[in-house]
Amino acid sequence: MIYKDRKDAGAKLAERLKEYKESPDVLILGLARGGVVLAAEISRILKLPFDLVMTRKIGAPFNPELALGAISETGKGYFNESLIQALGVSKTYLEETIQTEKKEAARRLTLYRKERPAPSIKGKIVVLVDDGIATGATMMAAALSTKSEGAKKIVVAIPIAPPSSLEFLNPAVDQIICLNPVEDFMAVSQFYEAFHQVEDAEIVTLLH
């Protein structure tokens, strides 16, 4: 399945989430940045509140695209310990990188939310949305963070992911909705006709 753009993917996910339409205890959270576009579309169609969850990838030394793990805005994180050991990544590097990414997450949240407070998650059914999953590290960090804040149910909703990443996430969440699990996965962008870089201004507009 190829999606026209993120809004198209969000609309298709909304079809699979119809059971939650107008439910007072459901909150849609988009992973910043790309997931926010899908979350906004799902929110519009199903008449549900939405916000964002900020996750930051912790990249490997000399290869920042290779995820050693990820952290959320609350500081909760997931780390691939076997990969960290295999690459010989130092504790100092990890600590410094985590602090850098926590500062960047805080900066972006201030920019995106402005004076808007973060939504209450306790007792909610939280639907975590992204434009696709590769390793699953950032979604895992979001799920762990959401669980620690007291969500009563965590649903992951994504258009595309490799089955191995879905298996990795499954024990940490209550439900996974994936429109298109594919084995020959190379990059999320290969499943979109238009996959533009989501800019900060677009997120601010969607939230406000």
mmCIF file of C-alpha atoms in Angstrom:
data_model
loop_
_atom_site.group_PDB
_atom_site.id
_atom_site.type_symbol
_atom_site.label_atom_id
_atom_site.label_comp_id
_atom_site.label_asym_id
_atom_site.label_seq_id
_atom_site.Cartn_x
_atom_site.Cartn_y
_atom_site.Cartn_z
ATOM 1 C CA MET A 1 0.000 0.000 0.000
ATOM 2 C CA ILE A 2 1.283 3.442 -0.969
ATOM 3 C CA TYR A 3 -0.128 6.538 0.746
ATOM 4 C CA LYS A 4 -0.571 9.892 -1.000
ATOM 5 C CA ASP A 5 0.781 11.743 2.027
ATOM 6 C CA ARG A 6 0.559 11.757 5.822
ATOM 7 C CA LYS A 7 -3.022 13.096 5.826
ATOM 8 C CA ASP A 8 -4.082 10.198 3.605
ATOM 9 C CA ALA A 9 -2.412 7.729 5.961
ATOM 10 C CA GLY A 10 -4.121 9.389 8.926
ATOM 11 C CA ALA A 11 -7.531 9.113 7.250
ATOM 12 C CA LYS A 12 -6.986 5.411 6.563
ATOM 13 C CA LEU A 13 -5.960 4.830 10.183
ATOM 14 C CA ALA A 14 -9.084 6.664 11.359
ATOM 15 C CA GLU A 15 -11.158 4.025 9.559
ATOM 16 C CA ARG A 16 -9.556 1.350 11.731
ATOM 17 C CA LEU A 17 -10.053 3.397 14.896
ATOM 18 C CA LYS A 18 -13.790 4.076 14.447
ATOM 19 C CA GLU A 19 -14.631 2.199 17.654
ATOM 20 C CA TYR A 20 -13.085 5.102 19.574
ATOM 21 C CA LYS A 21 -15.026 7.883 17.826
ATOM 22 C CA GLU A 22 -16.099 10.669 20.221
ATOM 23 C CA SER A 23 -15.087 8.569 23.243
ATOM 24 C CA PRO A 24 -14.544 10.898 26.218
ATOM 25 C CA ASP A 25 -11.632 8.892 27.628
ATOM 26 C CA VAL A 26 -9.566 8.621 24.419
ATOM 27 C CA LEU A 27 -6.580 10.829 23.599
ATOM 28 C CA ILE A 28 -4.620 10.777 20.335
ATOM 29 C CA LEU A 29 -0.895 11.501 20.665
ATOM 30 C CA GLY A 30 1.268 12.002 17.583
ATOM 31 C CA LEU A 31 4.990 11.368 17.766
ATOM 32 C CA ALA A 32 6.725 14.576 16.793
ATOM 33 C CA ARG A 33 7.236 15.484 14.154
ATOM 34 C CA GLY A 34 5.689 13.351 11.398
ATOM 35 C CA GLY A 35 3.156 11.569 13.576
ATOM 36 C CA VAL A 36 1.499 14.845 14.553
ATOM 37 C CA VAL A 37 0.119 15.290 11.018
ATOM 38 C CA LEU A 38 -1.567 11.872 11.136
ATOM 39 C CA ALA A 39 -2.807 12.454 14.691
ATOM 40 C CA ALA A 40 -4.419 15.744 13.682
ATOM 41 C CA GLU A 41 -6.282 14.062 10.820
ATOM 42 C CA ILE A 42 -7.469 11.206 13.033
ATOM 43 C CA SER A 43 -8.583 13.755 15.620
ATOM 44 C CA ARG A 44 -10.553 15.704 13.005
ATOM 45 C CA ILE A 45 -12.323 12.642 11.608
ATOM 46 C CA LEU A 46 -13.113 10.911 14.907
ATOM 47 C CA LYS A 47 -13.747 14.106 16.894
ATOM 48 C CA LEU A 48 -11.154 13.260 19.529
ATOM 49 C CA PRO A 49 -8.634 15.481 21.319
ATOM 50 C CA PHE A 50 -5.026 15.216 20.238
ATOM 51 C CA ASP A 51 -1.623 16.406 21.304
ATOM 52 C CA LEU A 52 1.943 15.302 20.755
ATOM 53 C CA VAL A 53 4.530 13.177 22.473
ATOM 54 C CA MET A 54 8.142 14.197 22.065
ATOM 55 C CA THR A 55 10.660 11.437 21.521
ATOM 56 C CA ARG A 56 14.312 11.828 20.623
ATOM 57 C CA LYS A 57 16.477 9.147 19.080
ATOM 58 C CA ILE A 58 19.824 8.408 20.707
ATOM 59 C CA GLY A 59 22.100 7.827 17.730
ATOM 60 C CA ALA A 60 25.304 5.820 17.628
ATOM 61 C CA PRO A 61 28.714 7.539 17.533
ATOM 62 C CA PHE A 62 29.736 8.336 13.933
ATOM 63 C CA ASN A 63 26.330 7.051 12.714
ATOM 64 C CA PRO A 64 23.541 9.121 14.278
ATOM 65 C CA GLU A 65 20.881 7.434 12.101
ATOM 66 C CA LEU A 66 21.564 4.133 13.860
ATOM 67 C CA ALA A 67 19.359 4.158 16.966
ATOM 68 C CA LEU A 68 20.930 2.945 20.184
ATOM 69 C CA GLY A 69 17.600 3.808 21.776
ATOM 70 C CA ALA A 70 15.294 6.734 22.371
ATOM 71 C CA ILE A 71 13.981 8.908 25.171
ATOM 72 C CA SER A 72 10.672 10.677 25.718
ATOM 73 C CA GLU A 73 9.952 14.185 26.976
ATOM 74 C CA THR A 74 9.569 12.767 30.502
ATOM 75 C CA GLY A 75 13.032 11.227 30.373
ATOM 76 C CA LYS A 76 11.720 7.671 30.088
ATOM 77 C CA GLY A 77 13.689 5.722 27.554
ATOM 78 C CA TYR A 78 14.449 2.465 25.837
ATOM 79 C CA PHE A 79 17.986 1.333 25.017
ATOM 80 C CA ASN A 80 19.248 -1.547 22.895
ATOM 81 C CA GLU A 81 21.795 -2.894 25.353
ATOM 82 C CA SER A 82 23.102 -5.605 23.026
ATOM 83 C CA LEU A 83 23.815 -3.040 20.293
ATOM 84 C CA ILE A 84 25.423 -0.661 22.776
ATOM 85 C CA GLN A 85 27.736 -3.426 23.973
ATOM 86 C CA ALA A 86 28.492 -4.657 20.451
ATOM 87 C CA LEU A 87 29.562 -1.145 19.384
ATOM 88 C CA GLY A 88 31.492 -0.511 22.585
ATOM 89 C CA VAL A 89 29.589 2.716 23.269
ATOM 90 C CA SER A 90 30.835 4.425 26.410
ATOM 91 C CA LYS A 91 28.651 5.400 29.363
ATOM 92 C CA THR A 92 29.975 8.964 29.026
ATOM 93 C CA TYR A 93 28.807 9.202 25.408
ATOM 94 C CA LEU A 94 25.360 7.924 26.327
ATOM 95 C CA GLU A 95 24.947 10.302 29.261
ATOM 96 C CA GLU A 96 26.080 13.330 27.263
ATOM 97 C CA THR A 97 23.879 12.452 24.287
ATOM 98 C CA ILE A 98 20.856 11.841 26.499
ATOM 99 C CA GLN A 99 21.275 15.250 28.149
ATOM 100 C CA THR A 100 21.624 16.937 24.750
ATOM 101 C CA GLU A 101 18.475 15.281 23.432
ATOM 102 C CA LYS A 102 16.507 16.038 26.615
ATOM 103 C CA LYS A 103 17.350 19.730 26.189
ATOM 104 C CA GLU A 104 16.289 19.636 22.541
ATOM 105 C CA ALA A 105 13.018 17.903 23.479
ATOM 106 C CA ALA A 106 12.300 20.597 26.081
ATOM 107 C CA ARG A 107 13.103 23.366 23.580
ATOM 108 C CA ARG A 108 10.765 21.937 20.964
ATOM 109 C CA LEU A 109 7.958 21.371 23.449
ATOM 110 C CA THR A 110 8.145 24.993 24.550
ATOM 111 C CA LEU A 111 8.022 26.064 20.900
ATOM 112 C CA TYR A 112 5.159 23.747 19.967
ATOM 113 C CA ARG A 113 2.900 24.049 23.001
ATOM 114 C CA LYS A 114 3.706 27.646 23.937
ATOM 115 C CA GLU A 115 1.430 28.285 26.963
ATOM 116 C CA ARG A 116 -0.703 25.223 26.314
ATOM 117 C CA PRO A 117 -0.345 22.677 29.153
ATOM 118 C CA ALA A 118 0.394 19.032 28.447
ATOM 119 C CA PRO A 119 -2.762 16.885 28.487
ATOM 120 C CA SER A 120 -3.539 14.583 31.399
ATOM 121 C CA ILE A 121 -2.914 10.962 30.465
ATOM 122 C CA LYS A 122 -3.919 9.240 33.708
ATOM 123 C CA GLY A 123 -6.847 6.890 33.192
ATOM 124 C CA LYS A 124 -7.015 7.546 29.442
ATOM 125 C CA ILE A 125 -6.981 5.264 26.445
ATOM 126 C CA VAL A 126 -3.995 6.691 24.590
ATOM 127 C CA VAL A 127 -3.537 6.124 20.860
ATOM 128 C CA LEU A 128 0.104 6.636 19.875
ATOM 129 C CA VAL A 129 0.440 7.566 16.211
ATOM 130 C CA ASP A 130 3.439 7.862 13.901
ATOM 131 C CA ASP A 131 3.902 7.989 10.131
ATOM 132 C CA GLY A 132 5.708 4.647 10.253
ATOM 133 C CA ILE A 133 8.015 2.528 12.372
ATOM 134 C CA ALA A 134 11.502 1.347 11.493
ATOM 135 C CA THR A 135 13.266 -0.122 14.550
ATOM 136 C CA GLY A 136 10.482 0.776 16.979
ATOM 137 C CA ALA A 137 12.836 2.462 19.471
ATOM 138 C CA THR A 138 11.078 5.840 19.515
ATOM 139 C CA MET A 139 7.618 4.252 19.751
ATOM 140 C CA MET A 140 8.830 2.049 22.604
ATOM 141 C CA ALA A 141 10.078 5.144 24.465
ATOM 142 C CA ALA A 142 6.692 6.819 23.898
ATOM 143 C CA ALA A 143 4.828 3.736 25.124
ATOM 144 C CA LEU A 144 6.952 3.417 28.276
ATOM 145 C CA SER A 145 6.501 7.114 29.013
ATOM 146 C CA THR A 146 2.743 6.952 28.484
ATOM 147 C CA LYS A 147 2.449 3.895 30.700
ATOM 148 C CA SER A 148 4.426 5.606 33.470
ATOM 149 C CA GLU A 149 1.955 8.519 33.377
ATOM 150 C CA GLY A 150 -0.959 6.241 34.140
ATOM 151 C CA ALA A 151 -2.628 5.465 30.812
ATOM 152 C CA LYS A 152 -5.189 2.681 31.271
ATOM 153 C CA LYS A 153 -4.739 1.383 27.718
ATOM 154 C CA ILE A 154 -2.090 2.036 25.070
ATOM 155 C CA VAL A 155 -2.884 1.597 21.392
ATOM 156 C CA VAL A 156 -0.199 1.961 18.718
ATOM 157 C CA ALA A 157 -1.565 3.027 15.318
ATOM 158 C CA ILE A 158 0.777 3.188 12.330
ATOM 159 C CA PRO A 159 0.463 2.895 8.549
ATOM 160 C CA ILE A 160 3.641 0.910 7.968
ATOM 161 C CA ALA A 161 6.149 -1.220 9.891
ATOM 162 C CA PRO A 162 8.208 -4.378 9.537
ATOM 163 C CA PRO A 163 6.736 -7.349 11.455
ATOM 164 C CA SER A 164 9.875 -7.635 13.597
ATOM 165 C CA SER A 165 9.267 -4.157 15.031
ATOM 166 C CA LEU A 166 5.631 -4.977 15.758
ATOM 167 C CA GLU A 167 6.730 -8.095 17.645
ATOM 168 C CA PHE A 168 9.227 -5.967 19.582
ATOM 169 C CA LEU A 169 6.503 -3.487 20.619
ATOM 170 C CA ASN A 170 3.758 -5.992 21.326
ATOM 171 C CA PRO A 171 4.623 -6.805 24.981
ATOM 172 C CA ALA A 172 4.710 -3.095 25.930
ATOM 173 C CA VAL A 173 1.282 -2.067 24.591
ATOM 174 C CA ASP A 174 -2.316 -3.284 24.646
ATOM 175 C CA GLN A 175 -3.168 -3.083 20.950
ATOM 176 C CA ILE A 176 -1.322 -2.519 17.677
ATOM 177 C CA ILE A 177 -3.045 -1.383 14.498
ATOM 178 C CA CYS A 178 -0.726 -1.514 11.491
ATOM 179 C CA LEU A 179 -2.278 -1.038 8.070
ATOM 180 C CA ASN A 180 0.660 -2.424 6.140
ATOM 181 C CA PRO A 181 3.178 -4.782 7.804
ATOM 182 C CA VAL A 182 5.891 -5.493 5.234
ATOM 183 C CA GLU A 183 8.976 -7.699 5.347
ATOM 184 C CA ASP A 184 10.909 -5.850 2.619
ATOM 185 C CA PHE A 185 11.075 -2.639 4.620
ATOM 186 C CA MET A 186 13.861 -0.167 3.893
ATOM 187 C CA ALA A 187 12.498 3.247 4.898
ATOM 188 C CA VAL A 188 9.164 4.778 5.892
ATOM 189 C CA SER A 189 9.383 7.227 2.979
ATOM 190 C CA GLN A 190 9.212 4.452 0.365
ATOM 191 C CA PHE A 191 5.503 3.989 1.161
ATOM 192 C CA TYR A 192 4.485 7.620 0.542
ATOM 193 C CA GLU A 193 4.084 9.493 -2.736
ATOM 194 C CA ALA A 194 4.756 12.767 -0.886
ATOM 195 C CA PHE A 195 6.864 12.677 2.262
ATOM 196 C CA HIS A 196 7.942 16.228 3.023
ATOM 197 C CA GLN A 197 9.948 17.271 6.050
ATOM 198 C CA VAL A 198 7.471 18.369 8.724
ATOM 199 C CA GLU A 199 8.533 21.810 9.885
ATOM 200 C CA ASP A 200 8.054 23.293 13.349
ATOM 201 C CA ALA A 201 5.584 25.881 12.027
ATOM 202 C CA GLU A 202 3.291 23.141 10.697
ATOM 203 C CA ILE A 203 3.145 21.453 14.100
ATOM 204 C CA VAL A 204 2.396 24.737 15.856
ATOM 205 C CA THR A 205 -0.431 25.411 13.394
ATOM 206 C CA LEU A 206 -1.939 21.948 13.880
ATOM 207 C CA LEU A 207 -1.809 22.182 17.671
ATOM 208 C CA HIS A 208 -3.279 25.648 17.908
#
